[in-house]
mmCIF file with all atom_site columns, C-alpha atoms in Angstrom:
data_model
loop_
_atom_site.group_PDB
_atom_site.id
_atom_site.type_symbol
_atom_site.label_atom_id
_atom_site.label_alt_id
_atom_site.label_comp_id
_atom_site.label_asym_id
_atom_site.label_entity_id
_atom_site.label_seq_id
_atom_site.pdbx_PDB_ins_code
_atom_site.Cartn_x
_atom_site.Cartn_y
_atom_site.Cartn_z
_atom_site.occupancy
_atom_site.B_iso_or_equiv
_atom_site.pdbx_formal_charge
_atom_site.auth_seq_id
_atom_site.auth_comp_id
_atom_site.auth_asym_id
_atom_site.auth_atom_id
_atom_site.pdbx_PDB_model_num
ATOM 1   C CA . UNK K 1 1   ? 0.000   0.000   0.000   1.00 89.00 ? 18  UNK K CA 1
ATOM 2   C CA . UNK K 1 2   ? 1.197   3.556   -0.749  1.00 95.00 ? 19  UNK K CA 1
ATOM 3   C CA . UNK K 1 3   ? 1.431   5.342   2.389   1.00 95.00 ? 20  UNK K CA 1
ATOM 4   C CA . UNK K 1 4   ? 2.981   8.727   1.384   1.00 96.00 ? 21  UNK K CA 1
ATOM 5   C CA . UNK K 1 5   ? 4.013   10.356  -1.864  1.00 97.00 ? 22  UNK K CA 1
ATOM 6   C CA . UNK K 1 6   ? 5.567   13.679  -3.108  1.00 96.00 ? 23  UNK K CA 1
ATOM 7   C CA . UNK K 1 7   ? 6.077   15.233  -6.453  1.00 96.00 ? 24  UNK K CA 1
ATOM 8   C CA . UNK K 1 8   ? 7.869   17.877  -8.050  1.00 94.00 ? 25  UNK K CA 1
ATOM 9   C CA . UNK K 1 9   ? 10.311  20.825  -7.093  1.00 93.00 ? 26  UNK K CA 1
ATOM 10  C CA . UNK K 1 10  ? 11.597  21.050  -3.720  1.00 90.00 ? 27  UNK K CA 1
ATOM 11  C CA . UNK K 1 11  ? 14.226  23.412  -2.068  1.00 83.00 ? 28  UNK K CA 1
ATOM 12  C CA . UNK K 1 12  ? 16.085  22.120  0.957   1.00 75.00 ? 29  UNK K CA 1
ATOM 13  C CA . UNK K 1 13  ? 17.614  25.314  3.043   1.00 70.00 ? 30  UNK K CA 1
ATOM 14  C CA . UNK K 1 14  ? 20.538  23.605  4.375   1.00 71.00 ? 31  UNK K CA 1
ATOM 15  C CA . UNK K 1 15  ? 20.264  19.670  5.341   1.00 82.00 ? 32  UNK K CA 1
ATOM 16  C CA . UNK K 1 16  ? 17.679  17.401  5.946   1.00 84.00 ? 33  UNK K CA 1
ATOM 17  C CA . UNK K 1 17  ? 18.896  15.946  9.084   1.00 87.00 ? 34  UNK K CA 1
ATOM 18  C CA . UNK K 1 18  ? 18.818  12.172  9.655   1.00 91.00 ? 35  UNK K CA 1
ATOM 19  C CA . UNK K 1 19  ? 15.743  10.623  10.771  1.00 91.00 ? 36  UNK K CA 1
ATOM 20  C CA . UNK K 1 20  ? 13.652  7.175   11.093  1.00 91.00 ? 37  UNK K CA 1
ATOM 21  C CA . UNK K 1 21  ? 11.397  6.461   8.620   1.00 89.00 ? 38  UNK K CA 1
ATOM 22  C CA . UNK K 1 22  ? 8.401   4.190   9.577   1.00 92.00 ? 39  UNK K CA 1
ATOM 23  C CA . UNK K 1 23  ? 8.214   2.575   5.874   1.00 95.00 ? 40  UNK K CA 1
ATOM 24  C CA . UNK K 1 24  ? 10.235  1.421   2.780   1.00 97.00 ? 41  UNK K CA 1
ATOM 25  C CA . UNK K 1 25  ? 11.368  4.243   1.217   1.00 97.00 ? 42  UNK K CA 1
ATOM 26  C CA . UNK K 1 26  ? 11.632  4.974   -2.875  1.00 98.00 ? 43  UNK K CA 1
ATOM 27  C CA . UNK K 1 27  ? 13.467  8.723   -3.566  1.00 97.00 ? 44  UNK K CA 1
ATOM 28  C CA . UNK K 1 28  ? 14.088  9.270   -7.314  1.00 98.00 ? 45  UNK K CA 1
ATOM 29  C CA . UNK K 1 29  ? 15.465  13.078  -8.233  1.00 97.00 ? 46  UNK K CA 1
ATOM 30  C CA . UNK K 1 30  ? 14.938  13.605  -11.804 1.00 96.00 ? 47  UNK K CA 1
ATOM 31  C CA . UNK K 1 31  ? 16.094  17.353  -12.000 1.00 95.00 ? 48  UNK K CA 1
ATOM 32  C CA . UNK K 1 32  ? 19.114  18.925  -9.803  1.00 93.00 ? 49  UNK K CA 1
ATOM 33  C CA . UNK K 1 33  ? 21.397  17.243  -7.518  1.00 93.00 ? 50  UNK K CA 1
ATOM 34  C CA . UNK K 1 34  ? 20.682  15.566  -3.818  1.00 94.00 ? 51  UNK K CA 1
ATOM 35  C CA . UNK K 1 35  ? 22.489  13.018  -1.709  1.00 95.00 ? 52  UNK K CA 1
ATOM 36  C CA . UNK K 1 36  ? 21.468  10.850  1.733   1.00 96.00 ? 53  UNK K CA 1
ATOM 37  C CA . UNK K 1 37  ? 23.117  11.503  4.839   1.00 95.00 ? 54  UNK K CA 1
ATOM 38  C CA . UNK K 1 38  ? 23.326  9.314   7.590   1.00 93.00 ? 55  UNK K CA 1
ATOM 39  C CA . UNK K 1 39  ? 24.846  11.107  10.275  1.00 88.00 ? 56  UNK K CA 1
ATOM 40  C CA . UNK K 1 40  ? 24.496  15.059  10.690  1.00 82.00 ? 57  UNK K CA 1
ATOM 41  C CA . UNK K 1 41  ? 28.015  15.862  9.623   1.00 85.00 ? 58  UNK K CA 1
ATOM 42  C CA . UNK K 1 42  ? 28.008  13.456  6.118   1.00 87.00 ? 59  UNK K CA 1
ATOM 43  C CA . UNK K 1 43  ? 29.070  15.425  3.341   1.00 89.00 ? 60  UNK K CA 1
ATOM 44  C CA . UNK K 1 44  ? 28.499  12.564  0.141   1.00 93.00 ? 61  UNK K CA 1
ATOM 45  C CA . UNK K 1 45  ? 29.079  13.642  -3.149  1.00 94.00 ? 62  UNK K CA 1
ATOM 46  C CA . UNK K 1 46  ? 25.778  14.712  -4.962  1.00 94.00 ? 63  UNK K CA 1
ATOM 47  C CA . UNK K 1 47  ? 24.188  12.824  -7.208  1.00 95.00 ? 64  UNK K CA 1
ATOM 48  C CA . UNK K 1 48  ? 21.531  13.242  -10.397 1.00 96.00 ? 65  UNK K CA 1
ATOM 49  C CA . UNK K 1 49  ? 19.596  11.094  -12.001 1.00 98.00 ? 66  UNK K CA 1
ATOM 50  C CA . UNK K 1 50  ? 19.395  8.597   -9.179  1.00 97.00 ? 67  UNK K CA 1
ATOM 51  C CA . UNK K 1 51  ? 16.759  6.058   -7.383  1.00 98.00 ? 68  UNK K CA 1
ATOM 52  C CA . UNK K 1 52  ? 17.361  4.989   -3.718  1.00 98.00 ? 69  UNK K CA 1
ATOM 53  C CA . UNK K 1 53  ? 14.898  2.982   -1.549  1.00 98.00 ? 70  UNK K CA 1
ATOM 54  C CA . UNK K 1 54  ? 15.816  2.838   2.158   1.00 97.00 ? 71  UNK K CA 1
ATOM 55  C CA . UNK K 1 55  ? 14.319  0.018   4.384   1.00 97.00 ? 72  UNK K CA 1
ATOM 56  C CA . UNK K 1 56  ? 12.279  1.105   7.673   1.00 95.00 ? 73  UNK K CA 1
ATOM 57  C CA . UNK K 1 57  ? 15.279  0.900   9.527   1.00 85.00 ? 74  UNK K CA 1
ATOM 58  C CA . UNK K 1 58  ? 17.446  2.976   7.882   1.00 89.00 ? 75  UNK K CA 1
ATOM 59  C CA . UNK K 1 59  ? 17.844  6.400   9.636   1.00 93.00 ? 76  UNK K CA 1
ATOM 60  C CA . UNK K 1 60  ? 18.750  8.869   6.828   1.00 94.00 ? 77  UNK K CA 1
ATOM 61  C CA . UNK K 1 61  ? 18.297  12.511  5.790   1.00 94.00 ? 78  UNK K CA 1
ATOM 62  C CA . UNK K 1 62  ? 18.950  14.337  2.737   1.00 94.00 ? 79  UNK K CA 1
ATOM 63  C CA . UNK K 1 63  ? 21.368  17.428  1.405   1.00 92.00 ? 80  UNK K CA 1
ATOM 64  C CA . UNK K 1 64  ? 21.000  19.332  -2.057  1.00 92.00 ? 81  UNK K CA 1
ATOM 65  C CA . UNK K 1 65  ? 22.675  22.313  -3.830  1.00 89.00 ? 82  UNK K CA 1
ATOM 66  C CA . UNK K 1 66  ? 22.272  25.213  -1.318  1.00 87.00 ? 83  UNK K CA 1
ATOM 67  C CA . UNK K 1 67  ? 19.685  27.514  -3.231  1.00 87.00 ? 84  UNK K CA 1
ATOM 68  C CA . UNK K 1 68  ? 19.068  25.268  -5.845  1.00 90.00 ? 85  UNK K CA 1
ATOM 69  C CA . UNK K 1 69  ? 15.799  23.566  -6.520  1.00 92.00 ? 86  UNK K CA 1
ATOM 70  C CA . UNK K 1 70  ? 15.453  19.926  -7.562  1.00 94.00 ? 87  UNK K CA 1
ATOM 71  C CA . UNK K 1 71  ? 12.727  17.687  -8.761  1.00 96.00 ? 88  UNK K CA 1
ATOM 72  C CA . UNK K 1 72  ? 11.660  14.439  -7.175  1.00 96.00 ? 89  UNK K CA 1
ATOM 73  C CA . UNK K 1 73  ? 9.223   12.071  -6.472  1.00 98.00 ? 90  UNK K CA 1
ATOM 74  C CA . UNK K 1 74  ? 9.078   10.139  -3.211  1.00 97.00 ? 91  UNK K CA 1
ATOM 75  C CA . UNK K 1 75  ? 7.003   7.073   -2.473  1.00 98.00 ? 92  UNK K CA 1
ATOM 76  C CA . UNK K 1 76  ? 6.436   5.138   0.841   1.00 97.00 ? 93  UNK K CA 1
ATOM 77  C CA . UNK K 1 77  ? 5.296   1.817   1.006   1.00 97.00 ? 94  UNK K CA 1
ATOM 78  C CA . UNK K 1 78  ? 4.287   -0.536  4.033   1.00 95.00 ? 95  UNK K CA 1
ATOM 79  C CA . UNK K 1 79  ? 5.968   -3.536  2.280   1.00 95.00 ? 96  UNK K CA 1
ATOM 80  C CA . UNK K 1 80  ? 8.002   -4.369  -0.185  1.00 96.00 ? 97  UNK K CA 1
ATOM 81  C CA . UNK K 1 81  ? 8.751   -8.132  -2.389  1.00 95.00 ? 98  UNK K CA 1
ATOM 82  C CA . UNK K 1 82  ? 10.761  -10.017 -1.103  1.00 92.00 ? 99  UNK K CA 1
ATOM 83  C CA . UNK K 1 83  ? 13.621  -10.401 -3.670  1.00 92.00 ? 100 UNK K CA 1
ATOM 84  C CA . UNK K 1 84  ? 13.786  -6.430  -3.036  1.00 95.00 ? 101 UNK K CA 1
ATOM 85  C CA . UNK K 1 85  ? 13.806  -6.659  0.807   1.00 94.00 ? 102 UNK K CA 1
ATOM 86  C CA . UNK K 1 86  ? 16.660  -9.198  0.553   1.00 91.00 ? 103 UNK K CA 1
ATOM 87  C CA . UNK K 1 87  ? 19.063  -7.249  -1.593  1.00 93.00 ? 104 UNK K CA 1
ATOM 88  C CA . UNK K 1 88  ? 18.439  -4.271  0.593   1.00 95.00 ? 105 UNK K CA 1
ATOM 89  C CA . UNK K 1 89  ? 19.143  -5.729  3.782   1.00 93.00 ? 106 UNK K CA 1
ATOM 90  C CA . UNK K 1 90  ? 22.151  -7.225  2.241   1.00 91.00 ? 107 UNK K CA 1
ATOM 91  C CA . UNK K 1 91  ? 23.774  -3.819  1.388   1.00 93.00 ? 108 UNK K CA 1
ATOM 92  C CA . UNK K 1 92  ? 22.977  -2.457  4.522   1.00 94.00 ? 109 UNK K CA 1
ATOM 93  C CA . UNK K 1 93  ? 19.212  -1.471  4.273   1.00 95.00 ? 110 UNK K CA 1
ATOM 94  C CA . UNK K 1 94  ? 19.361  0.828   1.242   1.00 96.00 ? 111 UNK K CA 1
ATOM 95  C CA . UNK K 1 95  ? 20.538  0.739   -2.702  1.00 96.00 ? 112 UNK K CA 1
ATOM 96  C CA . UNK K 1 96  ? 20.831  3.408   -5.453  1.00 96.00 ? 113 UNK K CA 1
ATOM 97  C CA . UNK K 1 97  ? 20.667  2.806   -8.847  1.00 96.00 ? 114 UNK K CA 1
ATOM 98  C CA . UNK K 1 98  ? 21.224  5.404   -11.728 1.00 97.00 ? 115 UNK K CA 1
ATOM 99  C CA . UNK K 1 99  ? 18.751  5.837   -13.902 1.00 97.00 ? 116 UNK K CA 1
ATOM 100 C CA . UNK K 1 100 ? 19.054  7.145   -17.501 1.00 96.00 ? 117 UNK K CA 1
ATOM 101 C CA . UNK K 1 101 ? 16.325  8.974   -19.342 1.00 96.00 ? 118 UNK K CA 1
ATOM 102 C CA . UNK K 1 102 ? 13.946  6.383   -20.243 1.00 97.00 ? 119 UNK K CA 1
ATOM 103 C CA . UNK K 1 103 ? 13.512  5.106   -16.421 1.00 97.00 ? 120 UNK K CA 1
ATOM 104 C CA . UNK K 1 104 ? 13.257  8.933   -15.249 1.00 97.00 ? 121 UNK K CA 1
ATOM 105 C CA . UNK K 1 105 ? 9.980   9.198   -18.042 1.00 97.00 ? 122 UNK K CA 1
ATOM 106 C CA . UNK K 1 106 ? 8.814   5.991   -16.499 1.00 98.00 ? 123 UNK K CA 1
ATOM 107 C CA . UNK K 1 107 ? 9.316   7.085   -12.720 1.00 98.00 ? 124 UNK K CA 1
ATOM 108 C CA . UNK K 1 108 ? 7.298   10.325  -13.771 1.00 97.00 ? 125 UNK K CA 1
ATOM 109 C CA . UNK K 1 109 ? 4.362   8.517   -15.419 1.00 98.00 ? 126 UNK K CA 1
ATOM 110 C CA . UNK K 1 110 ? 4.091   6.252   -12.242 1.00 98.00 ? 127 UNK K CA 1
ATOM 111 C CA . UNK K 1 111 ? 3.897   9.730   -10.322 1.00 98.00 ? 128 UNK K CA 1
ATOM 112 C CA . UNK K 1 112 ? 1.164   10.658  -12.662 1.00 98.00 ? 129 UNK K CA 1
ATOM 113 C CA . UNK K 1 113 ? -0.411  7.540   -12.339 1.00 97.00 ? 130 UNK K CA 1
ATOM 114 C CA . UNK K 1 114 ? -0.623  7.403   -8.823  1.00 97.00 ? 131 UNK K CA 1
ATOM 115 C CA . UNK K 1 115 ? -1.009  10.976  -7.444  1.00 97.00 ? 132 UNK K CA 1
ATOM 116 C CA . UNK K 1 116 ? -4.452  11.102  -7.737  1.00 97.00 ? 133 UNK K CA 1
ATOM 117 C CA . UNK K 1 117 ? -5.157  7.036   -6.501  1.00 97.00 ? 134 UNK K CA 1
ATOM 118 C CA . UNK K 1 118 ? -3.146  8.578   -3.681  1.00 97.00 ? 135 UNK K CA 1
ATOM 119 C CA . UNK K 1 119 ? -5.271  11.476  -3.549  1.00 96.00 ? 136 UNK K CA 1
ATOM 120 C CA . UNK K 1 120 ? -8.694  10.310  -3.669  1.00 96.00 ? 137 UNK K CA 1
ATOM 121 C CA . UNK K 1 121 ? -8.389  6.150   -3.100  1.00 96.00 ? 138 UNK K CA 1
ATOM 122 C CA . UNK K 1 122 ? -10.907 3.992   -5.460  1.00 95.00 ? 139 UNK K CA 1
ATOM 123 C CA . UNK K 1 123 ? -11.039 0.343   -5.235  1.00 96.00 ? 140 UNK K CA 1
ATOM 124 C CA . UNK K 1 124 ? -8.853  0.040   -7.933  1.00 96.00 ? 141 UNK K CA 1
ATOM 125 C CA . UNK K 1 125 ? -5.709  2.216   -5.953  1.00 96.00 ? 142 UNK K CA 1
ATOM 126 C CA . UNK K 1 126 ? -4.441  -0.865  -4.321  1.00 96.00 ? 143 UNK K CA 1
ATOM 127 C CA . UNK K 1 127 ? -3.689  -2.306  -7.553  1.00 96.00 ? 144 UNK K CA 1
ATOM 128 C CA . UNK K 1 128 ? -2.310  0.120   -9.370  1.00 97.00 ? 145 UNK K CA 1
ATOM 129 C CA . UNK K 1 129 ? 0.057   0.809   -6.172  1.00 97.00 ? 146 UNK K CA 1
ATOM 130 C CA . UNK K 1 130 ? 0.654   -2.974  -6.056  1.00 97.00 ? 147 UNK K CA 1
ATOM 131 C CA . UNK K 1 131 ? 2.013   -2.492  -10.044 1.00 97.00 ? 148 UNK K CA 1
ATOM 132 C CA . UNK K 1 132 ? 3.824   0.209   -9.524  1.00 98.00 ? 149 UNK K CA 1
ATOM 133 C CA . UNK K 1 133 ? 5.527   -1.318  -6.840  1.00 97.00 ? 150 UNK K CA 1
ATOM 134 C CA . UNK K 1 134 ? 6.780   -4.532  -8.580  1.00 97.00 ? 151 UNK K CA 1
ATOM 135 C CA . UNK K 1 135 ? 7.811   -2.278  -11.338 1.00 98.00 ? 152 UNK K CA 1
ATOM 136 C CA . UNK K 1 136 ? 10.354  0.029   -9.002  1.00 98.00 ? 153 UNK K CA 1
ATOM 137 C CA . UNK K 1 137 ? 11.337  -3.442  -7.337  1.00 97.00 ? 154 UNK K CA 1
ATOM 138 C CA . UNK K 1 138 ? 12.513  -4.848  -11.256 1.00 96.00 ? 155 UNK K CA 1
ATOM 139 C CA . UNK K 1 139 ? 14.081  -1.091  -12.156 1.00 96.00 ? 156 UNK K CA 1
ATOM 140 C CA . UNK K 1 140 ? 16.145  -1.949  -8.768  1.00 96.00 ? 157 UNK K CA 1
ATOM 141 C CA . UNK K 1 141 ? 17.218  -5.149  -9.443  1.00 94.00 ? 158 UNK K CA 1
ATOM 142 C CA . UNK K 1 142 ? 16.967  -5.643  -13.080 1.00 90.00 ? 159 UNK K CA 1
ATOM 143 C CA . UNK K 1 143 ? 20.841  -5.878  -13.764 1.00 82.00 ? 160 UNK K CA 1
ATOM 144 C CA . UNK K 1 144 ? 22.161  -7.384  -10.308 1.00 75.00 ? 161 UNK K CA 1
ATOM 145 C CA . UNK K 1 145 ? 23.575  -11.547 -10.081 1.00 63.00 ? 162 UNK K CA 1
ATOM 146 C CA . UNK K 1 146 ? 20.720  -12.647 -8.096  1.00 58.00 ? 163 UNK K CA 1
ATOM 147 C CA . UNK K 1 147 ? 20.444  -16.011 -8.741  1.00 56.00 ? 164 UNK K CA 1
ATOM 148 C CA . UNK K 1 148 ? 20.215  -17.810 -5.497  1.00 59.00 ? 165 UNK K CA 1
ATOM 149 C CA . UNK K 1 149 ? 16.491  -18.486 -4.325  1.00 57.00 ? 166 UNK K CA 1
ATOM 150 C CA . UNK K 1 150 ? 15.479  -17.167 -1.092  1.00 58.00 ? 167 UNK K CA 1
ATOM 151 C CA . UNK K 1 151 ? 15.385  -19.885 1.597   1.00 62.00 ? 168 UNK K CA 1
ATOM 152 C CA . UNK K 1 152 ? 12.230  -21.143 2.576   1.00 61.00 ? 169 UNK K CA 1
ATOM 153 C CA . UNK K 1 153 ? 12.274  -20.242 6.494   1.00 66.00 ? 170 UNK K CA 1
ATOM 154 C CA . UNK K 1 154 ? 13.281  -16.385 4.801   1.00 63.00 ? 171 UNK K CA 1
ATOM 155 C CA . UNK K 1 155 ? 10.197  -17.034 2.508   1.00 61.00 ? 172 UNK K CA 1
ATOM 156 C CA . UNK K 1 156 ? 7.739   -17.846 4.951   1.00 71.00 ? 173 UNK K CA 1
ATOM 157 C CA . UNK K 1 157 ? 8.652   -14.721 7.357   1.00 69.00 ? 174 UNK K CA 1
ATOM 158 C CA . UNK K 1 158 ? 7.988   -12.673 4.700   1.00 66.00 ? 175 UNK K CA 1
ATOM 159 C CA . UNK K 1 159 ? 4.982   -14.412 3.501   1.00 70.00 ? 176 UNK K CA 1
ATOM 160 C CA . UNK K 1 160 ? 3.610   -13.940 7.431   1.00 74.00 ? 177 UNK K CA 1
ATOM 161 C CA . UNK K 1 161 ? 5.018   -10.355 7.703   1.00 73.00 ? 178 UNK K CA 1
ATOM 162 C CA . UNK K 1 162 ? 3.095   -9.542  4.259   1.00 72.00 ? 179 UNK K CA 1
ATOM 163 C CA . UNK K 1 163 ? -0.147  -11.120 5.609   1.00 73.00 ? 180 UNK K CA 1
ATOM 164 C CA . UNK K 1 164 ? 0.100   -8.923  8.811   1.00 72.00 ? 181 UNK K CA 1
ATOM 165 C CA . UNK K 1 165 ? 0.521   -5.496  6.437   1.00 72.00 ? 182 UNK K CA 1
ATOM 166 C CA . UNK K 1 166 ? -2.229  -6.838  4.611   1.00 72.00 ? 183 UNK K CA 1
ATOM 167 C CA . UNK K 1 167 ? -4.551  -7.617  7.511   1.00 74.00 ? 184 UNK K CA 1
ATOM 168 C CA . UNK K 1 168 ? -3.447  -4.026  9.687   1.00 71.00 ? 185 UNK K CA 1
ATOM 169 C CA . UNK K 1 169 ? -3.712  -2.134  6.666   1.00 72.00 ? 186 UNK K CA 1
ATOM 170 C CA . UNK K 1 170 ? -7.386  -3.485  5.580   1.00 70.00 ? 187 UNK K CA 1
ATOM 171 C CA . UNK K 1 171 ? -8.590  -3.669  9.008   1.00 74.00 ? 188 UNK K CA 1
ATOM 172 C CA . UNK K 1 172 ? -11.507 -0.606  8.263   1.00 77.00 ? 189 UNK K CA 1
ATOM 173 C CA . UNK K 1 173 ? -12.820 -2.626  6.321   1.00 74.00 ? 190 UNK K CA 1
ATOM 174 C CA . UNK K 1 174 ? -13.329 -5.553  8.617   1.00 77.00 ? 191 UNK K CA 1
ATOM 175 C CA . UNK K 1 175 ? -11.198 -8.393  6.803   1.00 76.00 ? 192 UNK K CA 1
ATOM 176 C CA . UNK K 1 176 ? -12.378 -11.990 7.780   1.00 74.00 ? 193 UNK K CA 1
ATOM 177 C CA . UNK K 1 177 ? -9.907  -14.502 8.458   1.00 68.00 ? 194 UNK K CA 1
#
């Protein structure tokens, strides 16, 4: 489920200091230059054209150009598929990928797609969240050696965890068993 999105210019006066997010995060900046910190004094090199995603865990903030805008689109989501969730964890609970021109038109038609879903839910949202999900997931891994298969125990927690999200998230609208 999408839980929180943003689209379009934004101006950072100074640093966005480090902080826990609550869900897996997706940060794409299509225009302008931006970096994550993870401590208050980080100073990364900037980057354009770039998607991260950040597990829950990951305490992170963000720095840009000083007086500069830049244009981005931010999604939050309670959960995540599992291949994804694995690679993350393995790098130490966030990735980047840079994304040429093509992937930056697709990033901004999901934005399109999904603003107003986010805006005004219809029956329909879930699934078109659910989509554009699995398609961020591929645009992060498409290219990486993945080839072992996740292990079953690994499976089944996140088969369990995804049935939870499901159930919590769904639960005003009184979900049987």
């Amino acid at each position: 489920m999408l839980r929180y999105f943003a689209n379009g210019y934004r101006d950072f006066v100074g640093r966005f200091h480090p902080n826990w997010r609550t869900n897996w995060e997706f940060y794409a900046v299509h225009d302008g230059r931006i970096a994550p910190v993870f401590g208050d004094h980080d100073e990364p090199p900037l980057q354009e054209h770039t998607l991260w995603v950040f597990a829950p865990e990951s305490c992170h903030g963000w720095i840009a150009e000083p007086g500069k805008k830049f244009d981005r689109t931010v999604f939050h989501f309670g959960s995540v598929p599992h291949a994804l969730e694995t690679q993350v964890r393995a790098a130490g609970n966030w990735l980047a990928k840079k994304l040429d021109r093509t992937e930056l038109a697709r990033i901004k038609r999901f934005a399109a797609e999904l603003e107003p879903h986010f805006r005004r839910p219809s029956v329909l949202s879930p699934l078109h969240f659910q989509a554009r999900l699995a398609d961020l997931a591929i645009m992060l891994l498409d290219g990486r050696d993945d080839r072992q298969p996740p292990s079953l125990p690994d499976l089944a927690v996140f088969k369990v965890d995804s049935a939870l999200s499901w159930y919590a998230e769904h639960l005003s609208h009184h979900p049987s068993i």
